[in-house]
JSON list of C-alpha atoms in Angstrom, two decimals:
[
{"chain": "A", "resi": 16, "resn": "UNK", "atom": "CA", "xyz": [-62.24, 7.57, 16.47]},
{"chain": "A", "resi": 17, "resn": "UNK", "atom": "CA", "xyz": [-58.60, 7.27, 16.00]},
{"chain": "A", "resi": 18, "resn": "UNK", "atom": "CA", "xyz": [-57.18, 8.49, 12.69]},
{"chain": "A", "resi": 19, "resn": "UNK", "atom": "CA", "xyz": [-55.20, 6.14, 10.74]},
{"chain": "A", "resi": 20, "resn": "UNK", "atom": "CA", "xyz": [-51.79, 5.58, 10.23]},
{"chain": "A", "resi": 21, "resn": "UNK", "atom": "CA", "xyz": [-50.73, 6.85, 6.71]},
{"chain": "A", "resi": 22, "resn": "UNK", "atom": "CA", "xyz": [-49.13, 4.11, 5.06]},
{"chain": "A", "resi": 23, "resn": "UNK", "atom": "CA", "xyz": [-45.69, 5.12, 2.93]},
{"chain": "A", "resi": 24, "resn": "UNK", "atom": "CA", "xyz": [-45.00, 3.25, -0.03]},
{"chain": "A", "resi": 25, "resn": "UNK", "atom": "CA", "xyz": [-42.08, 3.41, -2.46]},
{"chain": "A", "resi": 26, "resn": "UNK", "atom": "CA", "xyz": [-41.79, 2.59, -6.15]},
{"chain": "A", "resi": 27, "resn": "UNK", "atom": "CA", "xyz": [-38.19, 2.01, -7.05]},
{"chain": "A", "resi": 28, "resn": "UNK", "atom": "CA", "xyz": [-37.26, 2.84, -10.73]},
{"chain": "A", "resi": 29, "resn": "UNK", "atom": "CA", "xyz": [-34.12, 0.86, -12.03]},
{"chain": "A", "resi": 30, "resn": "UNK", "atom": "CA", "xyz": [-33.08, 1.57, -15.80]},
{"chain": "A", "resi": 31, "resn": "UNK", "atom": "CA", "xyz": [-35.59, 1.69, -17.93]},
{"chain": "A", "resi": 32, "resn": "UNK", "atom": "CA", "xyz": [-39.31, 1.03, -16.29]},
{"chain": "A", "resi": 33, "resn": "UNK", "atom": "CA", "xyz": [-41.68, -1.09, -17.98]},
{"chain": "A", "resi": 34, "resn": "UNK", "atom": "CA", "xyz": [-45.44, 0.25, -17.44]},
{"chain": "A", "resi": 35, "resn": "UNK", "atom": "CA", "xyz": [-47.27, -3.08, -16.72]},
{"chain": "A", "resi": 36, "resn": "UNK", "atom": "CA", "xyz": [-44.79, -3.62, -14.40]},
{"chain": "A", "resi": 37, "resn": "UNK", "atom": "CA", "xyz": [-45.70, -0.49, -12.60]},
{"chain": "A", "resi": 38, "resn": "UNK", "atom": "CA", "xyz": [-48.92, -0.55, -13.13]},
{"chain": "A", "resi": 39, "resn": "UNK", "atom": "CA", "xyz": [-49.85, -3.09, -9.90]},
{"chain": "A", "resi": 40, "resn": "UNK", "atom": "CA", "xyz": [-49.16, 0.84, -7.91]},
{"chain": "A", "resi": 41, "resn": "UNK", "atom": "CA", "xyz": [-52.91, 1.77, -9.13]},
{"chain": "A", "resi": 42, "resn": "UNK", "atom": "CA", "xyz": [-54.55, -0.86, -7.15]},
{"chain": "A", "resi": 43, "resn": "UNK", "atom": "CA", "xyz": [-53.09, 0.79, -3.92]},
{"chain": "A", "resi": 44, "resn": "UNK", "atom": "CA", "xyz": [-53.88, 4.05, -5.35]},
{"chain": "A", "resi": 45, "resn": "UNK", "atom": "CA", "xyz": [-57.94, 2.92, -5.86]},
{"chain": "A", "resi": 46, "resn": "UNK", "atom": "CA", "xyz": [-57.75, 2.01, -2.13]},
{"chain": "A", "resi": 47, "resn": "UNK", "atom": "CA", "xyz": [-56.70, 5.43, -0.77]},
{"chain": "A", "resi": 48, "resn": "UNK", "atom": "CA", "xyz": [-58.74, 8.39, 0.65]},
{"chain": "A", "resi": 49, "resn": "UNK", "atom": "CA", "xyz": [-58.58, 10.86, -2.14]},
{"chain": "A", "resi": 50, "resn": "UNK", "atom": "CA", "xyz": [-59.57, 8.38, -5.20]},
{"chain": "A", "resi": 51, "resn": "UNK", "atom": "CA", "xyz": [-62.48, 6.33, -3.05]},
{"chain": "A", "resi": 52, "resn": "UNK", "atom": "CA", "xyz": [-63.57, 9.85, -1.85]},
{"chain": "A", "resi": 53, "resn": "UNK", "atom": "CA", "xyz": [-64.52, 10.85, -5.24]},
{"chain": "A", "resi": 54, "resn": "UNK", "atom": "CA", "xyz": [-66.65, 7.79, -6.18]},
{"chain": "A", "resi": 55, "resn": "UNK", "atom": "CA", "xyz": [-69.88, 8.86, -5.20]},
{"chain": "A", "resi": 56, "resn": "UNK", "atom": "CA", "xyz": [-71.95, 5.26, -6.03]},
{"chain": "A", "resi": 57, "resn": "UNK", "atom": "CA", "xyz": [-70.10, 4.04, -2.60]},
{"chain": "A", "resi": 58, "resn": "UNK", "atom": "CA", "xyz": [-71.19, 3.99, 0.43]},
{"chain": "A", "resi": 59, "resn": "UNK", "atom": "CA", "xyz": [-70.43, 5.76, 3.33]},
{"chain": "A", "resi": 60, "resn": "UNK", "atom": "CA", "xyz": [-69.45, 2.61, 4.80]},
{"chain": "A", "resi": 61, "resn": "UNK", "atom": "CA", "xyz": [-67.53, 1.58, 2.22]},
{"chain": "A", "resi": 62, "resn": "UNK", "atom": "CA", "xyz": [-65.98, 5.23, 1.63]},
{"chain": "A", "resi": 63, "resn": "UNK", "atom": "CA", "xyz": [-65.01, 4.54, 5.47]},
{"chain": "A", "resi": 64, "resn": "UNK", "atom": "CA", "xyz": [-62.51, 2.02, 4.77]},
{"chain": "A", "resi": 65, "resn": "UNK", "atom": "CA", "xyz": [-60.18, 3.93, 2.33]},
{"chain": "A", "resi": 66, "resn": "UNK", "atom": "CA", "xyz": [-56.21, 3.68, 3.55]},
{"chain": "A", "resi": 67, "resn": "UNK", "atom": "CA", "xyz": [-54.35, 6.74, 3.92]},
{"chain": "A", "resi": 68, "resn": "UNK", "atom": "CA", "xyz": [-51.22, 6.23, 1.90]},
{"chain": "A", "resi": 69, "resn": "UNK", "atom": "CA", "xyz": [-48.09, 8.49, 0.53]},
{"chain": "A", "resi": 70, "resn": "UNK", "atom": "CA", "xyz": [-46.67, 7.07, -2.75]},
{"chain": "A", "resi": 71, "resn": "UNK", "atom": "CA", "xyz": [-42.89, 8.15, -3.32]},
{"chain": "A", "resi": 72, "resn": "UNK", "atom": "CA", "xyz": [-41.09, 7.66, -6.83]},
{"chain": "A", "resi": 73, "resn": "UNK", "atom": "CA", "xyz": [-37.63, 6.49, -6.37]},
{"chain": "A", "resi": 74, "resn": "UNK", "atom": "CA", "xyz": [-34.62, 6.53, -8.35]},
{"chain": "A", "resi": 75, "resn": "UNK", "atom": "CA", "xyz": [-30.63, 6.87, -7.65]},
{"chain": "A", "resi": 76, "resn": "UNK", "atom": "CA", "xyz": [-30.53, 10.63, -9.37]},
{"chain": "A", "resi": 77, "resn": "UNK", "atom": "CA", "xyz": [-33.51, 11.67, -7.63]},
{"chain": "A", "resi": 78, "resn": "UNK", "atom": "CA", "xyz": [-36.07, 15.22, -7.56]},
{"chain": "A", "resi": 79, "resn": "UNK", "atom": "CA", "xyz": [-36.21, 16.78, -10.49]},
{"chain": "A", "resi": 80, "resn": "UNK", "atom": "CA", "xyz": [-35.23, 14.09, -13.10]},
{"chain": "A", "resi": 81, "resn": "UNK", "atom": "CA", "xyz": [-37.29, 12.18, -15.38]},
{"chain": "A", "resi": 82, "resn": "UNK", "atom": "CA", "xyz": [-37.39, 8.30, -15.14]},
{"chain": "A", "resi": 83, "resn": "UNK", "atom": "CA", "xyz": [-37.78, 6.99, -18.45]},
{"chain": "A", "resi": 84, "resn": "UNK", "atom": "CA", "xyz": [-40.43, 3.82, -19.18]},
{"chain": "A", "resi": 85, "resn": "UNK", "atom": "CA", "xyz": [-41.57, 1.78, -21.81]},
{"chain": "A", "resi": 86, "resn": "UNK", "atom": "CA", "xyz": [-44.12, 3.64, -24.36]},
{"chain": "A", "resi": 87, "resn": "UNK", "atom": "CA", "xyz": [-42.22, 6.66, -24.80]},
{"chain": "A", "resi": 88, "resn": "UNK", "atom": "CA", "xyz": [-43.43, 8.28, -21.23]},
{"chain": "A", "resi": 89, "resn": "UNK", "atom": "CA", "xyz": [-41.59, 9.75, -18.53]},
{"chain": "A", "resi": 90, "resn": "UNK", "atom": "CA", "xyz": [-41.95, 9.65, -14.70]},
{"chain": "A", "resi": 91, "resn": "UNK", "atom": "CA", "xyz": [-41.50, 12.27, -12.30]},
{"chain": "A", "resi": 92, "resn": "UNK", "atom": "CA", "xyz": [-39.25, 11.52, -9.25]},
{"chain": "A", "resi": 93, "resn": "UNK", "atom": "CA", "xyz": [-39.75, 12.00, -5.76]},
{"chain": "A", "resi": 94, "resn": "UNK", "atom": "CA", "xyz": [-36.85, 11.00, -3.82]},
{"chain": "A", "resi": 95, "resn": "UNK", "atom": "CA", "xyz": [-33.19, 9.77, -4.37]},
{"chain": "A", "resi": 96, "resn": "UNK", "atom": "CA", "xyz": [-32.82, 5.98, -2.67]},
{"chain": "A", "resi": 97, "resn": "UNK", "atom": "CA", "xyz": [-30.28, 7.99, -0.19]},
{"chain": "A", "resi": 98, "resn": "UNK", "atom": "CA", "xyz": [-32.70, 11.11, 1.31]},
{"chain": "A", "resi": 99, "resn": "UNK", "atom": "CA", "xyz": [-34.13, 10.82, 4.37]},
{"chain": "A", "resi": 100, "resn": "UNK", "atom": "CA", "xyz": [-37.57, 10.31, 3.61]},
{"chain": "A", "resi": 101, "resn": "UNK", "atom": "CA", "xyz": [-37.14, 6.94, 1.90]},
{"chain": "A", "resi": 102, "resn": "UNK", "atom": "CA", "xyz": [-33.66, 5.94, 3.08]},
{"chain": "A", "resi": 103, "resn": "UNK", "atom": "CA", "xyz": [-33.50, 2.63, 5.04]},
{"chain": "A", "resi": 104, "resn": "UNK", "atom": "CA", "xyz": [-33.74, 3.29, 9.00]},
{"chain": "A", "resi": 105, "resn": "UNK", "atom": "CA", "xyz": [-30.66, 1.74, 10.96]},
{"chain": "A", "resi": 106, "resn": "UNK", "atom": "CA", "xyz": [-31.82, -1.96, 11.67]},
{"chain": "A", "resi": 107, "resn": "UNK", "atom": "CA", "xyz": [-34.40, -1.58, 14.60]},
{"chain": "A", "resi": 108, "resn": "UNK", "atom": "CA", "xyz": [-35.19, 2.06, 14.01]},
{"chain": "A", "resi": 109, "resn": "UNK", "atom": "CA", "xyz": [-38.79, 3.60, 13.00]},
{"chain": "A", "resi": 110, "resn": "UNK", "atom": "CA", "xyz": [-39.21, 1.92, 9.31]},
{"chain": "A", "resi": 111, "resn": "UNK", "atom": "CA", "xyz": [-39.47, 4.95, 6.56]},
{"chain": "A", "resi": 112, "resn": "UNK", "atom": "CA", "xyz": [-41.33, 2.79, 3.81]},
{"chain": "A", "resi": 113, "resn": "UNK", "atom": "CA", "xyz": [-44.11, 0.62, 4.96]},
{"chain": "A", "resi": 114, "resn": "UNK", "atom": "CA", "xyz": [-43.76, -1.11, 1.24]},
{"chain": "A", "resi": 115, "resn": "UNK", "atom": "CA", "xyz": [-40.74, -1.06, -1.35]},
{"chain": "A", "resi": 116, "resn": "UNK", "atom": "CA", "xyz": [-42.22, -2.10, -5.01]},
{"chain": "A", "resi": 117, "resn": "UNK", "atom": "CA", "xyz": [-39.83, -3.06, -7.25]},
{"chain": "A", "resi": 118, "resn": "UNK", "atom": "CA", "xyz": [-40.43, -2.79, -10.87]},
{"chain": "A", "resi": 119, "resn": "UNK", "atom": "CA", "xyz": [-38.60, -5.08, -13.04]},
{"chain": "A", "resi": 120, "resn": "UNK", "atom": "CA", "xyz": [-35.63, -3.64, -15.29]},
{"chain": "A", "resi": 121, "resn": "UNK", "atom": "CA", "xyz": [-34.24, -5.30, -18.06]},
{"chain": "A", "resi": 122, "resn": "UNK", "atom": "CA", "xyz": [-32.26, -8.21, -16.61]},
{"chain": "A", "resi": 123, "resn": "UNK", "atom": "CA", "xyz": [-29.78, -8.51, -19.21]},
{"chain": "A", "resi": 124, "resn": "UNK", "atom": "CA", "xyz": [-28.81, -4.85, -18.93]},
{"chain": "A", "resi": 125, "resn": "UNK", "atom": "CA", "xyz": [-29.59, -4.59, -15.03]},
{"chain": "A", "resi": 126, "resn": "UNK", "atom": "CA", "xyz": [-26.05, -3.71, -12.80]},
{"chain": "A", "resi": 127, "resn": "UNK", "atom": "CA", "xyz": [-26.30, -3.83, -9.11]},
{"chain": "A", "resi": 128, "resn": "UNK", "atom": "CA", "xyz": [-24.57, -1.26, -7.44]},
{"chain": "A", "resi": 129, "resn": "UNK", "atom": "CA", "xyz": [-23.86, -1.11, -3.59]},
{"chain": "A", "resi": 130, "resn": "UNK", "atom": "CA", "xyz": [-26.46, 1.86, -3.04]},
{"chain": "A", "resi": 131, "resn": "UNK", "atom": "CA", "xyz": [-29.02, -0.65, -4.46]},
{"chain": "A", "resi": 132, "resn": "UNK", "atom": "CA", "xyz": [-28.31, -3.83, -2.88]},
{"chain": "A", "resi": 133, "resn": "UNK", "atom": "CA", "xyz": [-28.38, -1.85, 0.39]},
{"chain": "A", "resi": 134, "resn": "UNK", "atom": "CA", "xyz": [-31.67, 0.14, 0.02]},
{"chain": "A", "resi": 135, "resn": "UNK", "atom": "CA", "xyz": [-32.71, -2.80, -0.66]},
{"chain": "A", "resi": 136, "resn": "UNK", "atom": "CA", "xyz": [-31.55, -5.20, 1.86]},
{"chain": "A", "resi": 137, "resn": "UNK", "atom": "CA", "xyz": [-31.81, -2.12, 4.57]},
{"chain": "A", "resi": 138, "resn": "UNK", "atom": "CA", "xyz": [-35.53, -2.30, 3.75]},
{"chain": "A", "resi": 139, "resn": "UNK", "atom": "CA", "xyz": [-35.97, -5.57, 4.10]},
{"chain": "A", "resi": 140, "resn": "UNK", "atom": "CA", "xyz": [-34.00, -6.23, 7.37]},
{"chain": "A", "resi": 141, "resn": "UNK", "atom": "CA", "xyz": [-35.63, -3.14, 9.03]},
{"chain": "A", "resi": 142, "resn": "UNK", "atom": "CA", "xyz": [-39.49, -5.36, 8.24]},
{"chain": "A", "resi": 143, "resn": "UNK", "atom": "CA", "xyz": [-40.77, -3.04, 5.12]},
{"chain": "A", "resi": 144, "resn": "UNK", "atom": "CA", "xyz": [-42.79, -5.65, 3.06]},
{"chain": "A", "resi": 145, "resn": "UNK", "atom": "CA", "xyz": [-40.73, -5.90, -0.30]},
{"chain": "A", "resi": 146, "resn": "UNK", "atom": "CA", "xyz": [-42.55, -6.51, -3.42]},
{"chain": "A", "resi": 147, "resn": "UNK", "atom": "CA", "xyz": [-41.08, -7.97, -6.18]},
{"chain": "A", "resi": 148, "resn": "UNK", "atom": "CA", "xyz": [-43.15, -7.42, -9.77]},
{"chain": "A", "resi": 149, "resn": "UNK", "atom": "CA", "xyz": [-41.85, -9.59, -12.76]},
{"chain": "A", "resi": 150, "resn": "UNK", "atom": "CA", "xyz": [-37.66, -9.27, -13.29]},
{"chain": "A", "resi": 151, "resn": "UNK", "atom": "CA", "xyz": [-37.51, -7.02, -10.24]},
{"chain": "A", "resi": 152, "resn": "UNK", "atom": "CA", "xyz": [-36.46, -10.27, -8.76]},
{"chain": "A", "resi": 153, "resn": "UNK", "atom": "CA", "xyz": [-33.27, -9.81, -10.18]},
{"chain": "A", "resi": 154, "resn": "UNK", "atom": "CA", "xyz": [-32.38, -6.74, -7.75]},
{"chain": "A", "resi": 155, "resn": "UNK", "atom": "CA", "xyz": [-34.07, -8.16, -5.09]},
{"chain": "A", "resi": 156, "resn": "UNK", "atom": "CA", "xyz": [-31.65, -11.36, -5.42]},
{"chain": "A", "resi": 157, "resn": "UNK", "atom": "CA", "xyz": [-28.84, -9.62, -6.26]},
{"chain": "A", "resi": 158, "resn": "UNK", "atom": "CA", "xyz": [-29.22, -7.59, -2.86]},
{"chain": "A", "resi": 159, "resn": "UNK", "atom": "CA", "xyz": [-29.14, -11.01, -1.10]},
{"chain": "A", "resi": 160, "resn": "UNK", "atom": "CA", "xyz": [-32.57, -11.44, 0.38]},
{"chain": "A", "resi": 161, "resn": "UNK", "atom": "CA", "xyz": [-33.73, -14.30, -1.38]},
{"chain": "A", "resi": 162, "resn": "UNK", "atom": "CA", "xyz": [-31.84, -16.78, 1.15]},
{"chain": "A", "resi": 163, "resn": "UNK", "atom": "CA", "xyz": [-34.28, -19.52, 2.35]},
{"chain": "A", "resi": 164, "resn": "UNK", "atom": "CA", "xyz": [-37.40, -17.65, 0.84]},
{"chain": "A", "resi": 165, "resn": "UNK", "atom": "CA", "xyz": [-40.02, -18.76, -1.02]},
{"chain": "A", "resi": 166, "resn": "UNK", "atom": "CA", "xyz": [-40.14, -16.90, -4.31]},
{"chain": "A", "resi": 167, "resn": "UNK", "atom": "CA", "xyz": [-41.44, -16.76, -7.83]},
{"chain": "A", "resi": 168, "resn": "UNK", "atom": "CA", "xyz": [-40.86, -14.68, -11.23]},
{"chain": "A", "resi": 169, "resn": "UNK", "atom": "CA", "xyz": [-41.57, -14.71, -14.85]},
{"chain": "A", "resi": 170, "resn": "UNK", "atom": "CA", "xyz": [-42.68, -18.21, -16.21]},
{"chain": "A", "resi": 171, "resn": "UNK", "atom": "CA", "xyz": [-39.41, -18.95, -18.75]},
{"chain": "A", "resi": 172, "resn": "UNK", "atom": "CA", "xyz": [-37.28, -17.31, -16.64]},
{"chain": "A", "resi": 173, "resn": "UNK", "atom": "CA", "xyz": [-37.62, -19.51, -13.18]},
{"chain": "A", "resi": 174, "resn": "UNK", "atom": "CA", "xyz": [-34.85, -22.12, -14.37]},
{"chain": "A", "resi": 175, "resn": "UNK", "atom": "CA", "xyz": [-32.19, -19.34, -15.14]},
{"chain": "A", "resi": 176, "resn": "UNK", "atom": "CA", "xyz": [-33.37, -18.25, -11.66]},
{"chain": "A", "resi": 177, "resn": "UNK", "atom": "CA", "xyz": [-33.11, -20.56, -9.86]},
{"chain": "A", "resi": 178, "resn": "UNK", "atom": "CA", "xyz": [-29.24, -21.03, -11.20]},
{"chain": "A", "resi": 179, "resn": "UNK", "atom": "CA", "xyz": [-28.75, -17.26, -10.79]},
{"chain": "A", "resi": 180, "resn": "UNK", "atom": "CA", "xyz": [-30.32, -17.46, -7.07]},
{"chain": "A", "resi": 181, "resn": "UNK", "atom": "CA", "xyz": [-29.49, -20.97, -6.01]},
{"chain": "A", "resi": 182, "resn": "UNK", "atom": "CA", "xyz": [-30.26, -19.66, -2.09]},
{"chain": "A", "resi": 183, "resn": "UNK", "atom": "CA", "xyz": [-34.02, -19.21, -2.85]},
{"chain": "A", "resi": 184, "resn": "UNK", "atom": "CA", "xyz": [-36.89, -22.18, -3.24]},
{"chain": "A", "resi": 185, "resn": "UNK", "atom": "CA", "xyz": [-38.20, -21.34, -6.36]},
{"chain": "A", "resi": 186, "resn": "UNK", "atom": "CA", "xyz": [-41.99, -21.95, -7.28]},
{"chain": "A", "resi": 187, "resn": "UNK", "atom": "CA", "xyz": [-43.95, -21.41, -10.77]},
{"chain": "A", "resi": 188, "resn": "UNK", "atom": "CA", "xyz": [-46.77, -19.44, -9.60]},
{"chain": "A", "resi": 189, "resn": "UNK", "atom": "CA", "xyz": [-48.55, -15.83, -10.14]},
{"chain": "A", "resi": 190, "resn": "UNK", "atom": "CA", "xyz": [-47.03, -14.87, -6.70]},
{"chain": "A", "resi": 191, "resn": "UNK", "atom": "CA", "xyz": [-45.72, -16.11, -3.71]},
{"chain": "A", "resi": 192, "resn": "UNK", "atom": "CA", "xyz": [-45.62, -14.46, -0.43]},
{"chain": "A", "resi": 193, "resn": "UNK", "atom": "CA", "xyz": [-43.09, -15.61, 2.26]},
{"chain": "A", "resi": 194, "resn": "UNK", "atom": "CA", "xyz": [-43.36, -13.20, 4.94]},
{"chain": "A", "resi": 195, "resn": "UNK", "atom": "CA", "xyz": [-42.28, -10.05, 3.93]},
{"chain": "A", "resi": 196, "resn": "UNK", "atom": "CA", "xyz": [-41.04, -10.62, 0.67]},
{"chain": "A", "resi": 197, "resn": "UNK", "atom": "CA", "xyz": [-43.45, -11.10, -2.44]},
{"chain": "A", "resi": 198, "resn": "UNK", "atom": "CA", "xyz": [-42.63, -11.80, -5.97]},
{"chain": "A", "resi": 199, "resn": "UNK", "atom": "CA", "xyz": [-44.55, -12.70, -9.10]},
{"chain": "A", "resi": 200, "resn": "UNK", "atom": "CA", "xyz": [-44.57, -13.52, -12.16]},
{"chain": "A", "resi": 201, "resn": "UNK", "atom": "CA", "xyz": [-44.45, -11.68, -15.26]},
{"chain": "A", "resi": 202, "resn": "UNK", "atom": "CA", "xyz": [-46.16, -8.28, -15.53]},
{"chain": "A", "resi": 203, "resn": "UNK", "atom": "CA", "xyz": [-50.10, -8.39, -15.13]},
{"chain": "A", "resi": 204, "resn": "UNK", "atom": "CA", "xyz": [-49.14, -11.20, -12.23]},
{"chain": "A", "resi": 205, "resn": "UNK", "atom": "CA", "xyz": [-47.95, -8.10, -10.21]},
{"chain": "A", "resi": 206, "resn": "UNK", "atom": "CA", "xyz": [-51.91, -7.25, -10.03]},
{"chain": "A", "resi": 207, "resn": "UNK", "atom": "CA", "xyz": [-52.43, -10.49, -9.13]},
{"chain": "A", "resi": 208, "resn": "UNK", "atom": "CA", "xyz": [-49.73, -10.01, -6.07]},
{"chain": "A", "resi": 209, "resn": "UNK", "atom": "CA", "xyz": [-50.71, -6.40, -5.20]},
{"chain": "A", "resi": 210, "resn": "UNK", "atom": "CA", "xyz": [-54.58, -7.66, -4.81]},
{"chain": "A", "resi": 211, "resn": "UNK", "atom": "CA", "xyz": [-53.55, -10.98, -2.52]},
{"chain": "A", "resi": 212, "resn": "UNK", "atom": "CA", "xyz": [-51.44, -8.34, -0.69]},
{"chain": "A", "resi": 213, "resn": "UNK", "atom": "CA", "xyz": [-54.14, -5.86, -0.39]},
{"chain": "A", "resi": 214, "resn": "UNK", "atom": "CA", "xyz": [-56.31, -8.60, 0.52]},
{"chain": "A", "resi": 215, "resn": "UNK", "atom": "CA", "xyz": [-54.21, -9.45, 3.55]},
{"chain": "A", "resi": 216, "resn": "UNK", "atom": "CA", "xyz": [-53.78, -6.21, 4.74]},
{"chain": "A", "resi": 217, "resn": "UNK", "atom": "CA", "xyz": [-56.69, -4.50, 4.51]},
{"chain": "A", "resi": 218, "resn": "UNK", "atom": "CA", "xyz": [-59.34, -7.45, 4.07]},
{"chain": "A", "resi": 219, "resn": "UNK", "atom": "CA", "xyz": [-63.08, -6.15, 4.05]},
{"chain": "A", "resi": 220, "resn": "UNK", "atom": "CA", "xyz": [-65.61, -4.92, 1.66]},
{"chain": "A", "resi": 221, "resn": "UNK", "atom": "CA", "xyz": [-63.92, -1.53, 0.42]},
{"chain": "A", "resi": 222, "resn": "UNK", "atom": "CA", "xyz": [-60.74, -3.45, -0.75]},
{"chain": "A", "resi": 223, "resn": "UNK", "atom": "CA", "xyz": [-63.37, -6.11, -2.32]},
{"chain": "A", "resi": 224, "resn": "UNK", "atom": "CA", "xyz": [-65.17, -3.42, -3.77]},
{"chain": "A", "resi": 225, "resn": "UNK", "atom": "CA", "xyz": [-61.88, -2.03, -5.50]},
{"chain": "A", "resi": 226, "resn": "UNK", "atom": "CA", "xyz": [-61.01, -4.49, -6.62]},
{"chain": "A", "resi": 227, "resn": "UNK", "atom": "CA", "xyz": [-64.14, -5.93, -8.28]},
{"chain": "A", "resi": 228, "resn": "UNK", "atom": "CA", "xyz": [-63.61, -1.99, -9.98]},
{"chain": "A", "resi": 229, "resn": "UNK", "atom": "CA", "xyz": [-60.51, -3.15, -11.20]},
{"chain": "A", "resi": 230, "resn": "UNK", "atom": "CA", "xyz": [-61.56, -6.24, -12.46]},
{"chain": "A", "resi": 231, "resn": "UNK", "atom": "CA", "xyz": [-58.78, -8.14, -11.04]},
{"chain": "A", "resi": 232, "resn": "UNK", "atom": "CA", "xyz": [-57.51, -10.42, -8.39]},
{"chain": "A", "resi": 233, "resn": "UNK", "atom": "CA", "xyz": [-59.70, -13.32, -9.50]},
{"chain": "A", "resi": 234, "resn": "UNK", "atom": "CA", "xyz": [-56.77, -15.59, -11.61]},
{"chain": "A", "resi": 235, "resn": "UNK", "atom": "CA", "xyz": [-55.88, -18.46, -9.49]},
{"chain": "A", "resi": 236, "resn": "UNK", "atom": "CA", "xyz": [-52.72, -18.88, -8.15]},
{"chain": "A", "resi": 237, "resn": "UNK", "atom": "CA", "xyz": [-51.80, -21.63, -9.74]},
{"chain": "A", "resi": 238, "resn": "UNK", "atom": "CA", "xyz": [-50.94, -21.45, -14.18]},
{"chain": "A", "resi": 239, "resn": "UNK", "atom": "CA", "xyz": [-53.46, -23.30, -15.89]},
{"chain": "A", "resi": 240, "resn": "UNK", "atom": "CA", "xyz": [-55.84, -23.93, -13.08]},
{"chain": "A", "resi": 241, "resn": "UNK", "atom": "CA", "xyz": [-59.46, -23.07, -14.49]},
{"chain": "A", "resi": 242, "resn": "UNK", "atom": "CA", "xyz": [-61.57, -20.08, -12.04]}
]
């Protein structure tokens, strides 16, 4: 049997990361070789459909730095947005990140900065699937891939959105997918993305059965529709 591809994701840290916000990176986590391999009430079967996957921290300063995040705690870093490993291929080249997540920083605080706009929109162009959690849809607008998309982002912030990003068609929803770009709302509705996403992905019983672990994915779409 063929082995799998191993699928490269990376986190990008911006300012000061909020945890919840991050915290959607788990659910991937839960799905991948090492962590289903060690939960012995599975299945072979099940244990059979883990995802080979290579997580990267990301910053601007890079290796050896600490990211700071909420609750006091600091984050290791993998990779500086400009080293090879993570940098945006030429458009049409091999893609380095299968997924960018994008934490939300603090929006009032949050500069762009050239370097960001184009890892950004480098990784978007070249087909990685960009993932937007809470006000990481300000750097994800601000790096001008929002045109024509179908996008979302935290509840009482959609109408100074959709002022900010005028290009975009703004919806009030947990998440919205529009090809490769996916947003959500505020913090927990990033699990709610990252589970639709691994849903599409991946669908089958070992990404059901992580996710029933978790305990999430089951909040409708929709606010205030009742499960």
């Amino acid at each position: 049997m063929a082995s799998k591809p191993t699928i490269r994701i990376g986190v990008l840290l911006i300012d000061t990361v909020e945890l919840l916000d991050l915290s959607p990176i788990d659910l991937f986590g839960m799905l991948s070789e090492p962590y289903v391999s060690t939960l012995s009430f599975l299945p072979p079967p099940l244990k059979a459909g883990a995802v080979p996957m290579e997580i990267l921290y990301i910053n601007q300063a890079g290796p050896n730095t600490l990211q700071e995040c909420t609750a006091n705690v600091g984050l290791r870093v993998d990779a500086s947005i400009s080293d090879k490993i993570c940098a945006p291929a030429k458009k049409g080249g091999e893609k380095t990140l299968d997924i960018l997540l994008i934490p939300g920083p603090d929006p009032s605080a949050y500069k762009p900065t050239d370097a960001l706009n184009g890892f950004i929109e480098g990784h978007f162009d070249n087909g990685t699937d960009v993932l937007s959690v809470c006000t990481g849809i300000y750097p994800t607008g601000c790096a001008g891939v929002l045109k024509g998309r179908r996008v979302t982002g935290p509840k009482p912030l959609v109408s100074e959105l959709q002022k900010k990003f005028p290009e975009a068609i703004w919806e009030t929803k947990r998440w919205v997918s529009d090809g490769n770009l996916w947003s959500s709302g505020a913090f927990t509705n990033g699990q709610d993305m990252v589970a639709a996403y691994i849903r599409e992905k991946w669908p089958g019983p070992t990404a059901e059965a992580m996710m029933a672990l978790a305990d999430v994915g089951e909040r409708p779409h929709e606010y205030g529709v009742a499960t």
